[in-house]
Short mmCIF file of C-alpha atoms in Angstrom, two decimals:
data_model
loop_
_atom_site.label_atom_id
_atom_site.label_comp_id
_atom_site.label_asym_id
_atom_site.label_seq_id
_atom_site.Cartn_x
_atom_site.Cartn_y
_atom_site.Cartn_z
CA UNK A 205 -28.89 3.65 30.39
CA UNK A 206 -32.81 4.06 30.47
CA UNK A 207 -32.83 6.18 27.61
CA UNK A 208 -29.89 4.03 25.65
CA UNK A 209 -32.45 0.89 26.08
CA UNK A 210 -35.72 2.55 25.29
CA UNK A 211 -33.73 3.60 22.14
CA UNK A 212 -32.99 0.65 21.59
CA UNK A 213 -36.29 -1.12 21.65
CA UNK A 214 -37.74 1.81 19.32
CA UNK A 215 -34.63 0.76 16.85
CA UNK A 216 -35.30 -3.02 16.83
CA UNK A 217 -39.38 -2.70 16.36
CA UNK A 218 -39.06 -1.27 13.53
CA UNK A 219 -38.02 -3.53 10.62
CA UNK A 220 -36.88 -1.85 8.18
CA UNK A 221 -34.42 -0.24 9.96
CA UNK A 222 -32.89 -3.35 11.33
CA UNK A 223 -33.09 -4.84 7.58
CA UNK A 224 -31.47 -1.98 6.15
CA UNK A 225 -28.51 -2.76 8.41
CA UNK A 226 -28.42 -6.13 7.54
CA UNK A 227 -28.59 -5.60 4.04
CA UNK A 228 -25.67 -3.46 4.43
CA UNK A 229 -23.74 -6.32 6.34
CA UNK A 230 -24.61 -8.35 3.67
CA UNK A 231 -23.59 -5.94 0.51
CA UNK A 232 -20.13 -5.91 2.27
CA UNK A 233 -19.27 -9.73 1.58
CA UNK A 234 -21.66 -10.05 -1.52
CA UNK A 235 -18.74 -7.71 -3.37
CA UNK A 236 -15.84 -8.73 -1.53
CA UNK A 237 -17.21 -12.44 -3.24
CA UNK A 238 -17.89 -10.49 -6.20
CA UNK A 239 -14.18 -8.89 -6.29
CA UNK A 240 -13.04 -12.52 -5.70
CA UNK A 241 -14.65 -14.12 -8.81
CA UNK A 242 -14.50 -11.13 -11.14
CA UNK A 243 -10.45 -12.05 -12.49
CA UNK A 244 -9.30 -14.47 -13.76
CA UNK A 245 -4.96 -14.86 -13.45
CA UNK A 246 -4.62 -18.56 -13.69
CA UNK A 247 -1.26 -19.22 -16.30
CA UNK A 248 -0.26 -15.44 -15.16
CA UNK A 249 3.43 -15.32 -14.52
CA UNK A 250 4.60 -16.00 -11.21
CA UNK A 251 5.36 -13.26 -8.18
CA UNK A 252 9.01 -13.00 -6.99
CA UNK A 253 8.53 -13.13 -2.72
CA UNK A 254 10.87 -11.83 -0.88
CA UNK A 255 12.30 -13.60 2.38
CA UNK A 256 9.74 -11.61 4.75
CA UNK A 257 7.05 -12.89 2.42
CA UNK A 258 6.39 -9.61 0.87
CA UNK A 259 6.23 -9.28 -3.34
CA UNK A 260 9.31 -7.89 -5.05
CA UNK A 261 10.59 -6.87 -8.13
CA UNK A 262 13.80 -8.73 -9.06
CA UNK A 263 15.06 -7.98 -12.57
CA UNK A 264 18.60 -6.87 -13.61
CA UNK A 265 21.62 -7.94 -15.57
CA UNK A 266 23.88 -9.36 -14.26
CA UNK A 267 27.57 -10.69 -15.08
CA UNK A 268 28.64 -13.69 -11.99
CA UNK A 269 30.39 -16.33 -10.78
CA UNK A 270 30.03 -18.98 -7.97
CA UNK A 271 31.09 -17.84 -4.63
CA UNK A 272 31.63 -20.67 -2.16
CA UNK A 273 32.66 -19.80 0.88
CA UNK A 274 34.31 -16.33 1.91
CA UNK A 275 35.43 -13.90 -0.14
CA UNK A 276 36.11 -10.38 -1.60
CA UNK A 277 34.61 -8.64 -4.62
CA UNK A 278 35.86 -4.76 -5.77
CA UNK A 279 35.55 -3.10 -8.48
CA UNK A 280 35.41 0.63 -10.33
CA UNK A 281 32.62 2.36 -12.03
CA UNK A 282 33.66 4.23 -14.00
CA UNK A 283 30.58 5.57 -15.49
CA UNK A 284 26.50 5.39 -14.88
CA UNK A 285 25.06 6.11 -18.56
CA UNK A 286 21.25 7.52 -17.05
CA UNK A 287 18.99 9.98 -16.04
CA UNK A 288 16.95 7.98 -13.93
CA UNK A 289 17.87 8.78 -10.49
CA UNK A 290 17.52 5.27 -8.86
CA UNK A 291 18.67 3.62 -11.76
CA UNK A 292 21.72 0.98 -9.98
CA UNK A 293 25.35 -0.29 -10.95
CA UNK A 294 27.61 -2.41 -8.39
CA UNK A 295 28.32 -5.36 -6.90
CA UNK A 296 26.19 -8.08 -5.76
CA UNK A 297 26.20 -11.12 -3.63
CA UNK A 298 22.96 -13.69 -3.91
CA UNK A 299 21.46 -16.64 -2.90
CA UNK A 300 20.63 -17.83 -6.43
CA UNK A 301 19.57 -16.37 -9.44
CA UNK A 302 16.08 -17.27 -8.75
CA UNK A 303 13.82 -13.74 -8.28
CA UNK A 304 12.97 -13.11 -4.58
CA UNK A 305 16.11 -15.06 -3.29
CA UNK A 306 17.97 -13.13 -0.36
CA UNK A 307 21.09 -10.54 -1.57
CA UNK A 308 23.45 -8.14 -0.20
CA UNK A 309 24.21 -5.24 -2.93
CA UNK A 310 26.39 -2.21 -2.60
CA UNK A 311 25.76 -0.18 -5.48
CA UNK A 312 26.17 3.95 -7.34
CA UNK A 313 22.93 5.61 -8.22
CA UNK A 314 21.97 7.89 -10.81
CA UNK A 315 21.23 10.29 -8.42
CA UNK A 316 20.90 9.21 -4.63
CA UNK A 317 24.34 8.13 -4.37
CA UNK A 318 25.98 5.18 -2.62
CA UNK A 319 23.60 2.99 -1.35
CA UNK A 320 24.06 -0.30 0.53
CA UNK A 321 20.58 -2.72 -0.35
CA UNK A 322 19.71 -6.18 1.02
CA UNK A 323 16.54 -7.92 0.72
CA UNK A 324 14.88 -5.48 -1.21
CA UNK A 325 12.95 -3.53 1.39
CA UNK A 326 16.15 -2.48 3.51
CA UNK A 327 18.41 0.59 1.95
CA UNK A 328 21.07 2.67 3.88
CA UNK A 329 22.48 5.22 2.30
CA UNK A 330 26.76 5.34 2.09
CA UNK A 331 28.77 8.24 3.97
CA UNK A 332 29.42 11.33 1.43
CA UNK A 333 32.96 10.98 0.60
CA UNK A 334 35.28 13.91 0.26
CA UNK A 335 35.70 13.16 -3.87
CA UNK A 336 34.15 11.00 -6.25
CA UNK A 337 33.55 7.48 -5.58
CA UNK A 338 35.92 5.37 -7.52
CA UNK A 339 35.44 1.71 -6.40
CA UNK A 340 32.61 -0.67 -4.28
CA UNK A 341 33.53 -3.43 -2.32
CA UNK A 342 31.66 -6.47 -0.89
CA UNK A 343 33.34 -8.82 1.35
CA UNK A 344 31.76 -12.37 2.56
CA UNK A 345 32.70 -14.02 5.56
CA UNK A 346 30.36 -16.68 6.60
CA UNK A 347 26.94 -15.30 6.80
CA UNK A 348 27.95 -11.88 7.04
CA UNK A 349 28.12 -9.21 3.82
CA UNK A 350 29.54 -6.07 4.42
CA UNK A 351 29.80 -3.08 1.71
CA UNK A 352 32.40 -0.37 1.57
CA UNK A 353 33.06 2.80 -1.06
CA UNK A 354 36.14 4.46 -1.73
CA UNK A 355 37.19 7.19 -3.86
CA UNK A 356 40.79 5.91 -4.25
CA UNK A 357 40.78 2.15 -3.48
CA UNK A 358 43.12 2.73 -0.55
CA UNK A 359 40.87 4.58 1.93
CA UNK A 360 37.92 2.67 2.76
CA UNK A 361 34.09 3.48 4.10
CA UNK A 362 31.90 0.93 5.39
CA UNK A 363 28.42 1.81 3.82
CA UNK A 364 26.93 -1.40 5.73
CA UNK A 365 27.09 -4.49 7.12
CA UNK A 366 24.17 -8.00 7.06
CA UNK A 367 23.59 -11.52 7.82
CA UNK A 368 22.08 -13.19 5.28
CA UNK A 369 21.31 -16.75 5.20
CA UNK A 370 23.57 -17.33 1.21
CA UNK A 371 24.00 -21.17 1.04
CA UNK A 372 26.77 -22.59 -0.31
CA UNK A 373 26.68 -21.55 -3.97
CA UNK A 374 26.39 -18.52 -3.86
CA UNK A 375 25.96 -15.85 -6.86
CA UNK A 376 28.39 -12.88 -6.89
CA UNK A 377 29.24 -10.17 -9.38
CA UNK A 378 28.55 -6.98 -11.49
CA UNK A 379 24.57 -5.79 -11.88
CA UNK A 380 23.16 -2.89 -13.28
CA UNK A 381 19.30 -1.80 -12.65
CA UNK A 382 17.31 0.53 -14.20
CA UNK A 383 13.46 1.15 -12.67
CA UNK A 384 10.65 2.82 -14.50
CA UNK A 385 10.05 6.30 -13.88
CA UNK A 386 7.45 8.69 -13.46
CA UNK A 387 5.85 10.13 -16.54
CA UNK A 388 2.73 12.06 -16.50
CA UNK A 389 -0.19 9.56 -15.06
CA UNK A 390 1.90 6.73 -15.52
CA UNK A 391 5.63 5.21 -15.39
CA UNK A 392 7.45 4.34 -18.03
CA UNK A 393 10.39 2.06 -18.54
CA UNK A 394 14.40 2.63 -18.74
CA UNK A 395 17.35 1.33 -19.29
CA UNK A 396 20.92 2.46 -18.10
CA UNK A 397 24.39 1.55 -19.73
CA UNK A 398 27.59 1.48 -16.68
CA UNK A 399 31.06 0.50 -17.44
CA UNK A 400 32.85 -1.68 -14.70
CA UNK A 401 36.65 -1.49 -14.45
CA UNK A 402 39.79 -3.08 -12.62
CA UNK A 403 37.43 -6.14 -11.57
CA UNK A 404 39.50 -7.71 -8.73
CA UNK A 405 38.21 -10.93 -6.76
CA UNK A 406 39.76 -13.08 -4.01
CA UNK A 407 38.65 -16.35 -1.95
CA UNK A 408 36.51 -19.18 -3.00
CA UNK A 409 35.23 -17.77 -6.48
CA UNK A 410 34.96 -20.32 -8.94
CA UNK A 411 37.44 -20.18 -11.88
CA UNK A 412 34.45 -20.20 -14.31
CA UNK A 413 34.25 -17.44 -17.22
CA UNK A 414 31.93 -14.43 -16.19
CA UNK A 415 28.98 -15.70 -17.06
CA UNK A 416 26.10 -12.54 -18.23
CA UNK A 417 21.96 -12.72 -17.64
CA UNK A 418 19.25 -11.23 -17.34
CA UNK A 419 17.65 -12.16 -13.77
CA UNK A 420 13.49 -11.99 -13.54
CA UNK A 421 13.02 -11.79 -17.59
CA UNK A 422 9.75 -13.86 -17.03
CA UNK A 423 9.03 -12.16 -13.88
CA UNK A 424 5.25 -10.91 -13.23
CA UNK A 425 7.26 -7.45 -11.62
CA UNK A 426 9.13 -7.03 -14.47
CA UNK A 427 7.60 -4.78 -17.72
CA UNK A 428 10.99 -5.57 -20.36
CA UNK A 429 13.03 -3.37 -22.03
CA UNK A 430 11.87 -0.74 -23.57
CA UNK A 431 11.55 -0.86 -27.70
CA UNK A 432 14.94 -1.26 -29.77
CA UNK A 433 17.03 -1.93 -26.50
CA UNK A 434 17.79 -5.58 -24.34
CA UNK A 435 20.35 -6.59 -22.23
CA UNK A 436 23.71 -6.70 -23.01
CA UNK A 437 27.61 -7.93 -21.22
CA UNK A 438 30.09 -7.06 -23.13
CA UNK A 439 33.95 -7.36 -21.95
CA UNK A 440 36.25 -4.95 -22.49
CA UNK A 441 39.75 -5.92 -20.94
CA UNK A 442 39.55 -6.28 -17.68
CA UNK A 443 36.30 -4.75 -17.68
CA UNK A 444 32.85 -4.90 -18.52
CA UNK A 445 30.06 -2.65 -20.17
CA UNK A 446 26.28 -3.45 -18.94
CA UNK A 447 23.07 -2.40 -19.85
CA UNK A 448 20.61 -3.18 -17.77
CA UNK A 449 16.85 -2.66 -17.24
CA UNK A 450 14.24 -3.48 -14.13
CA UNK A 451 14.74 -2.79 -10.67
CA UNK A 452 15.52 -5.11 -7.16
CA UNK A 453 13.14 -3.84 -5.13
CA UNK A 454 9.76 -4.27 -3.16
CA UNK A 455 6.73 -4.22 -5.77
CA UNK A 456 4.40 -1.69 -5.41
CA UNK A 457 0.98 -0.73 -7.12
CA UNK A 458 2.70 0.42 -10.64
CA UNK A 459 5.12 -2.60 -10.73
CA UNK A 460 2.48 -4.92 -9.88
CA UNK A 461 -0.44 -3.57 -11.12
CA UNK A 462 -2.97 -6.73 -11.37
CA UNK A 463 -2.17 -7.34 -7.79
CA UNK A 464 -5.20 -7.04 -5.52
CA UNK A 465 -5.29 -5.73 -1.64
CA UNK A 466 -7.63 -6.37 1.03
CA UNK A 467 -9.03 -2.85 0.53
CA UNK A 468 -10.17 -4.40 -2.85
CA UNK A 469 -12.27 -6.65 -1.26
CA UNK A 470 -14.20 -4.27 0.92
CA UNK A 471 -14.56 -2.27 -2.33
CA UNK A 472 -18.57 -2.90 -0.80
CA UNK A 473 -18.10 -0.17 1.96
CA UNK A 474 -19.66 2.17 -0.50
CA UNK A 475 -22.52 0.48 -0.98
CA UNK A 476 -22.80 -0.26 2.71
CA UNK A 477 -22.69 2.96 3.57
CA UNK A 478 -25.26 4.13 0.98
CA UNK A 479 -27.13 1.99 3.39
CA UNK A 480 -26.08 2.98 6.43
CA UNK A 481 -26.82 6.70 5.76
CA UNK A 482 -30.62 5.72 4.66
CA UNK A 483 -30.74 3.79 7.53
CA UNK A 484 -29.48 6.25 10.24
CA UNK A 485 -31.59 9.48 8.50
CA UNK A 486 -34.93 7.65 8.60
CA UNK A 487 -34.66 6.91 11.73
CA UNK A 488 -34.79 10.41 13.24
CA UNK A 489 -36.40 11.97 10.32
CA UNK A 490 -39.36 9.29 10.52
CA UNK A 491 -39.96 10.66 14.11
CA UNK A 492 -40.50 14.10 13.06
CA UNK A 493 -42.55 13.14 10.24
CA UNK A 494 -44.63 10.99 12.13
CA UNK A 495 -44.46 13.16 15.41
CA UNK A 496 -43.13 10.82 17.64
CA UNK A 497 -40.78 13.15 18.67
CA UNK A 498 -42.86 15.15 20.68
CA UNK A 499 -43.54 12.05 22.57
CA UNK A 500 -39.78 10.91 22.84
CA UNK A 501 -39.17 14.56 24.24
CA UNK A 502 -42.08 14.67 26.46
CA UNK A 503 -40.89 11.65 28.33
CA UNK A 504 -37.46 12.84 28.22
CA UNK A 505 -37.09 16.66 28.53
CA UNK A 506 -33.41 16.93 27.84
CA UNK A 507 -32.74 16.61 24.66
CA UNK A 508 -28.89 16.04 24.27
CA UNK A 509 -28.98 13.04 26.26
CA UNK A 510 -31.92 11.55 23.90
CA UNK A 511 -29.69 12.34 20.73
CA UNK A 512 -26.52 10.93 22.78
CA UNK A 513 -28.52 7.86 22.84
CA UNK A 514 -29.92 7.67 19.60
CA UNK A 515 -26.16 7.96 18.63
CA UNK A 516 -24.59 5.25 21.30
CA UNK A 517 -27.53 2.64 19.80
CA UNK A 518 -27.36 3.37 15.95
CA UNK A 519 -23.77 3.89 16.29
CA UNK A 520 -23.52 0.25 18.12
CA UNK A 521 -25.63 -1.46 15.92
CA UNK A 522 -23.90 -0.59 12.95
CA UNK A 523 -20.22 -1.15 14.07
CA UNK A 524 -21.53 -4.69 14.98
CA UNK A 525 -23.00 -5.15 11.72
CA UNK A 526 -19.84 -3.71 9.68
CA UNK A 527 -17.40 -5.60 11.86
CA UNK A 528 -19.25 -9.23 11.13
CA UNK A 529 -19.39 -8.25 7.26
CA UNK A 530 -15.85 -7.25 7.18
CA UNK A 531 -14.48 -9.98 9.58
CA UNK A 532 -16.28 -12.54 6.94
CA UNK A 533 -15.78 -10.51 3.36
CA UNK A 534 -12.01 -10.52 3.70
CA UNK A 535 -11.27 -14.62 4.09
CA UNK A 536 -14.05 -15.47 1.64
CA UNK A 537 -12.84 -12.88 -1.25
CA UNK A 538 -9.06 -13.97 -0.49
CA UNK A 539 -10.10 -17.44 -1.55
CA UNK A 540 -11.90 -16.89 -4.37
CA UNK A 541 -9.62 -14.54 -5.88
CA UNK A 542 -6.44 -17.03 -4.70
CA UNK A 543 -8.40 -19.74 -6.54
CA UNK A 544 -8.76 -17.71 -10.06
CA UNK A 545 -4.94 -17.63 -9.61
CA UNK A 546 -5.07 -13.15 -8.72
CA UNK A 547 -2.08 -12.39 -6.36
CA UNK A 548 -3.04 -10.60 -3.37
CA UNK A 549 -0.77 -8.39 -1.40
CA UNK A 550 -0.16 -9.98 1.74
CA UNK A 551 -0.93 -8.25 5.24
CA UNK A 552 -0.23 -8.95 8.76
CA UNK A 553 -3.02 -10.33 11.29
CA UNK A 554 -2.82 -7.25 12.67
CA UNK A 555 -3.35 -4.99 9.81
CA UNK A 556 -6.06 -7.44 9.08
CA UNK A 557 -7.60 -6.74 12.57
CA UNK A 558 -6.91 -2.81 11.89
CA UNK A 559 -8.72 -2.79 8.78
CA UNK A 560 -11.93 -4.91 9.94
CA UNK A 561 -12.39 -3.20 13.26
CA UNK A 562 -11.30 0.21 11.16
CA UNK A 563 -14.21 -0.33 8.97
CA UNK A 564 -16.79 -0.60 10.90
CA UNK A 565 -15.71 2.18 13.26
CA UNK A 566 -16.37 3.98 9.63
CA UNK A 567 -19.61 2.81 9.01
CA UNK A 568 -20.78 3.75 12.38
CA UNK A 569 -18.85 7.41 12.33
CA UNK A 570 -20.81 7.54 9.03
CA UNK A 571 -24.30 6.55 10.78
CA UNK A 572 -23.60 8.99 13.10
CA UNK A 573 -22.98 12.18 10.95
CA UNK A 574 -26.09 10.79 8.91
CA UNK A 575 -28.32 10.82 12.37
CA UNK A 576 -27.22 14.36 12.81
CA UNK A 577 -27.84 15.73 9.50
CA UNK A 578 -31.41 14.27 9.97
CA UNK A 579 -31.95 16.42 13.12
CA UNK A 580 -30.48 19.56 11.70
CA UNK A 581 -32.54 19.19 8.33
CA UNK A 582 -35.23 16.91 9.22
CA UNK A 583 -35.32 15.61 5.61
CA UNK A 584 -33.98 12.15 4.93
CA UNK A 585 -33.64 13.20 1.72
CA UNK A 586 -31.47 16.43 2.04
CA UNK A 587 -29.59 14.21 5.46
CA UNK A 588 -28.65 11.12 2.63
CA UNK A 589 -27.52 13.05 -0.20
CA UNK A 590 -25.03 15.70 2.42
CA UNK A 591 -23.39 12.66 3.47
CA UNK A 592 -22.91 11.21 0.53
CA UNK A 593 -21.57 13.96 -0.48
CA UNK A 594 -19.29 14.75 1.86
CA UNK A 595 -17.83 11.24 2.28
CA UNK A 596 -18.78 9.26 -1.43
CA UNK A 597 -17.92 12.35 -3.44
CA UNK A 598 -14.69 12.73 -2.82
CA UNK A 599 -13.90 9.17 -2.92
CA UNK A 600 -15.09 9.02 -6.11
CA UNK A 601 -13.30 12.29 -7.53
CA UNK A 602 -9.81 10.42 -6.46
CA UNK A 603 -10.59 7.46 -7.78
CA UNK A 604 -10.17 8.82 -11.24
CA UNK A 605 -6.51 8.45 -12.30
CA UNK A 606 -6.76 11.80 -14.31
CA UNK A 607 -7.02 13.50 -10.92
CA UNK A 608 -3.88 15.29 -10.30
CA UNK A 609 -1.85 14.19 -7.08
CA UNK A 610 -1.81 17.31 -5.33
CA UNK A 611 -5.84 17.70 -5.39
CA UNK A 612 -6.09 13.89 -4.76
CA UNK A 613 -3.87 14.57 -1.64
CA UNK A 614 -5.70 17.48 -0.11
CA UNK A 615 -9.31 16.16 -0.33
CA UNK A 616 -8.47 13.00 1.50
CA UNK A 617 -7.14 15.58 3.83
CA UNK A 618 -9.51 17.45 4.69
CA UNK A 619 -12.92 15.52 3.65
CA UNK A 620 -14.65 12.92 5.84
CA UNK A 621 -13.59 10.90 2.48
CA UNK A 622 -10.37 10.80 4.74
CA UNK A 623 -11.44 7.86 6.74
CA UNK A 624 -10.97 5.44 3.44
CA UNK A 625 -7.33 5.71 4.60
CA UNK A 626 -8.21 3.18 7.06
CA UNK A 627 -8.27 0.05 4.75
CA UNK A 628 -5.16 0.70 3.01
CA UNK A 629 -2.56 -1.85 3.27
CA UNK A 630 0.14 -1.25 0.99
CA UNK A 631 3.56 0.60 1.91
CA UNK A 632 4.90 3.37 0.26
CA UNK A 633 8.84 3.25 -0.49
CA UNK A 634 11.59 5.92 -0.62
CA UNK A 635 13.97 4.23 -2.59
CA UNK A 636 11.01 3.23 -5.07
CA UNK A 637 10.34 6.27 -7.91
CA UNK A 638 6.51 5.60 -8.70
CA UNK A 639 3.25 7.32 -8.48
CA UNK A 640 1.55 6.90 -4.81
CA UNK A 641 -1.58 8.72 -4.31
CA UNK A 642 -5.26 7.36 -3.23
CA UNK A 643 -6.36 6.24 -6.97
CA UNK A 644 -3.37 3.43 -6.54
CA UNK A 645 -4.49 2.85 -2.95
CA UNK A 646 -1.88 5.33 -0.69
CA UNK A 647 -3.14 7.71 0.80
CA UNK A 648 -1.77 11.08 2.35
CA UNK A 649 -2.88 10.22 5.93
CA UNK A 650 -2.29 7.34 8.00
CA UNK A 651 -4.72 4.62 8.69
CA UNK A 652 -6.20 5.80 12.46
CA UNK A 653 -5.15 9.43 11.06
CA UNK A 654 -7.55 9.71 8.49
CA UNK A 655 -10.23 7.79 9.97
CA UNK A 656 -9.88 10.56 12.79
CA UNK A 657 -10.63 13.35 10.23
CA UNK A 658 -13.98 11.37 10.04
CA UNK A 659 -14.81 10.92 13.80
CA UNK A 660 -13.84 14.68 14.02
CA UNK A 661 -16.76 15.30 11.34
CA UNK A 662 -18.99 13.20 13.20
CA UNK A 663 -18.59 14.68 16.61
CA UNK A 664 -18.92 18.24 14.78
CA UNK A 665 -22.23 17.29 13.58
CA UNK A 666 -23.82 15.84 16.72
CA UNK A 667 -23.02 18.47 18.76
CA UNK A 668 -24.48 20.99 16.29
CA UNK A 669 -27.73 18.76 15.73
CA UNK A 670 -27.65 19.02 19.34
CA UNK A 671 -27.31 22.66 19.93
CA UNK A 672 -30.35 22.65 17.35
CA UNK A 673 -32.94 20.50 19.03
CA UNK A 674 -32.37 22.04 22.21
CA UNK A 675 -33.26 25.33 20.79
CA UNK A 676 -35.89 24.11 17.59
CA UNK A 677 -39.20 22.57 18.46
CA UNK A 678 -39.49 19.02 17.66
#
């Protein structure tokens, strides 16, 4: 503790170490407001929400009735024009036609299947049935929607079974989907044809014509049809041809691409840590330039505990400092950027906590591999620019979309640059073809994973600066 608190004095005499901190507290929030102010969305279209709160995409055609009360939906599909593998034809059961509302969907794919859907973030994929499936099912009763596939009509399979909260008017019918999909740096859109046969209802349908639409046309999710197609319902006795486009689904980056995440905010971490790293070099470097370090050596002969406690008190100071600019960027960026009308993904309070107190612990890792580089090389210079490399560099490398995905994926692997990881917020989702690597803010690792890679690095290097002072004189 002696040596933790003379370090400690020695750190707070000198001001321009202390500033330096300060200034990188402050560069945190100064681009988080920055971020905030810097788009302007007001008159954008709106963003479908989803009943846990979470953006969706919620565009499809779709050919329905009223369904009042309980009842039974069935029909064959007989064919699934596509090659896009999650592209969707089925049967649906919804609150309202409004985009976000709650749904129950049991559905063919174009290449995953049967698949039972409800409330966009939930899929369960059907049993494999001994032939071909030949008809869907969805049956109401009260609050409860249940899905079955059959590959006669006489055998059934339950694919699934959910309470939904439906109201009492509902939407029921035929829907067909079809979701961008990957091309080269980018997605591109599609559209899928199915034809719908032997439509059979029972129970409190309405006696109303089938009634055709396309669902989220003005939707912020939704990117239209691509050129020379649209939607079209076309009955064809007793059946029904659709051609569809869009996808129900949780949004992600591609789908949603002027949405903003918290990570967005703290976009000032860089320049923080530009900071940081001066900060943390000069102050051991100073002491050999100056020759302090004799003295600090003299008075305390064994030299790993005098780096430990350089390391516990610059360490300290700057996960204080990057846990106050965090704690306050966030809120004040969120507002600004709500009030220009930019959508911002939303995030639990404790991913919230996870990426403030994650932050910080990154700053200080980053102090400390900084304070050991300036022991091993004794040049603040040289100390800055190895850090920066090893942790900006690769940041910046991934950040360009033209990087391929593979290459993106192993450097935030394997490079201190892995620690970024820690202030993403956005999900990645099976059933939901599009392109998730660190440029659109996923990233290969998970968020205490890859800030581990970086605490790993930082460990490394103080116990070889360590291993060098004991055996170098100061």
């Amino acid at each position: 503790m002696r040596l933790v608190r003379t370090e400690w004095i020695k750190f707070r005499t000198v001001r321009g170490w202390t500033a330096g901190l300060v200034v990188a507290g402050l560069m945190v929030v100064l681009v988080a407001l920055l971020a905030g102010v810097s788009s302007d969305q007001r008159g954008a279209p709106p963003v479908p929400v989803g009943p846990g709160g979470e953006p969706v995409t919620d565009s499809f055609s779709f050919v329905r009735r009223s369904l009042t009360g309980d009842g039974s939906i069935s029909v064959s599909v007989a064919g699934l024009t596509t090659g896009v593998p999650w592209a969707k034809a089925g049967l649906i059961v919804k609150q309202s036609t409004r985009p976000g509302s709650p749904y129950a969907a049991i559905m063919v794919t174009g290449s995953h299947g049967v698949r039972m859907q409800h409330n966009y973030v939930n899929d369960t994929a059907g049993p494999v049935p001994a032939g071909p499936v030949r008809r869907l099912r969805l049956d109401r009763s009260g609050d409860t929607v249940t899905g079955y596939a059959s590959a006669d009509g006489t055998h059934w399979t339950e694919v699934g079974a959910v309470e939904l909260e439906l109201g009492p008017a509902a939407q029921g019918g035929l829907f067909v989907a079809s979701p961008p999909v990957v091309e080269g740096l980018g997605t591109i859109g599609t559209v899928s044809t199915a034809t719908f046969t032997d439509l059979r209802t029972s129970g409190s349908w309405s006696g109303d014509a089938w009634a055709g639409e396309q669902v989220g046309a003005r939707s912020a999710t939704f990117a239209g049809y691509p050129q020379d197609t649209s939607a079209s319902f076309e009955e064809t006795g007793g059946g029904f041809t659709v051609t569809g486009a869009g996808d129900i689904a949780p949004a992600v980056r591609e789908t949603l691409p002027t949405g903003g995440t918290v990570k967005d905010l703290l976009t000032g971490t860089f320049a923080a840590l530009i900071a940081v790293s001066v900060v943390a070099a000069l102050s051991v470097t100073t002491e050999y330039r100056t020759s302090l370090m004799h003295v600090t050596l003299a008075a305390a002969p064994r030299r790993g505990r005098v780096l430990l406690a350089k390391a516990v008190v610059l360490g300290g100071v700057t996960f204080a400092t990057g846990l106050v600019g965090a704690v306050a960027a966030v809120p004040l960026g969120e507002r600004l950027a709500r009030s220009n009308g930019v959508y911002l993904f939303p995030v639990t309070d404790s991913t919230g906590l996870r990426v403030a107190l994650g932050t910080a612990v990154l700053l200080a890792a980053a102090s400390v591999l900084a304070l050991s580089a300036g022991v091993i090389f004794r040049r603040s210079a040289v100390a800055v620019t190895t850090v920066l490399v090893a942790l900006v560099l690769p940041y910046l490398l991934v950040a360009n979309p033209f990087m391929p995905v593979g290459a993106a994926n192993w450097l935030t692997r394997v490079t201190p640059a892995a620690a970024f990881a820690v202030q993403q917020t956005l999900v990645e989702y099976p059933q939901v073809s599009s392109i998730y690597k660190p440029y659109n803010g996923y990233w290969p690792l998970g968020p205490w994973a890859g800030l581990a890679v970086l605490v790993a690095y930082a460990v490394a290097g103080l116990g070889v600066a360590a291993v060098v002072l004991t055996r170098r004189d100061a």
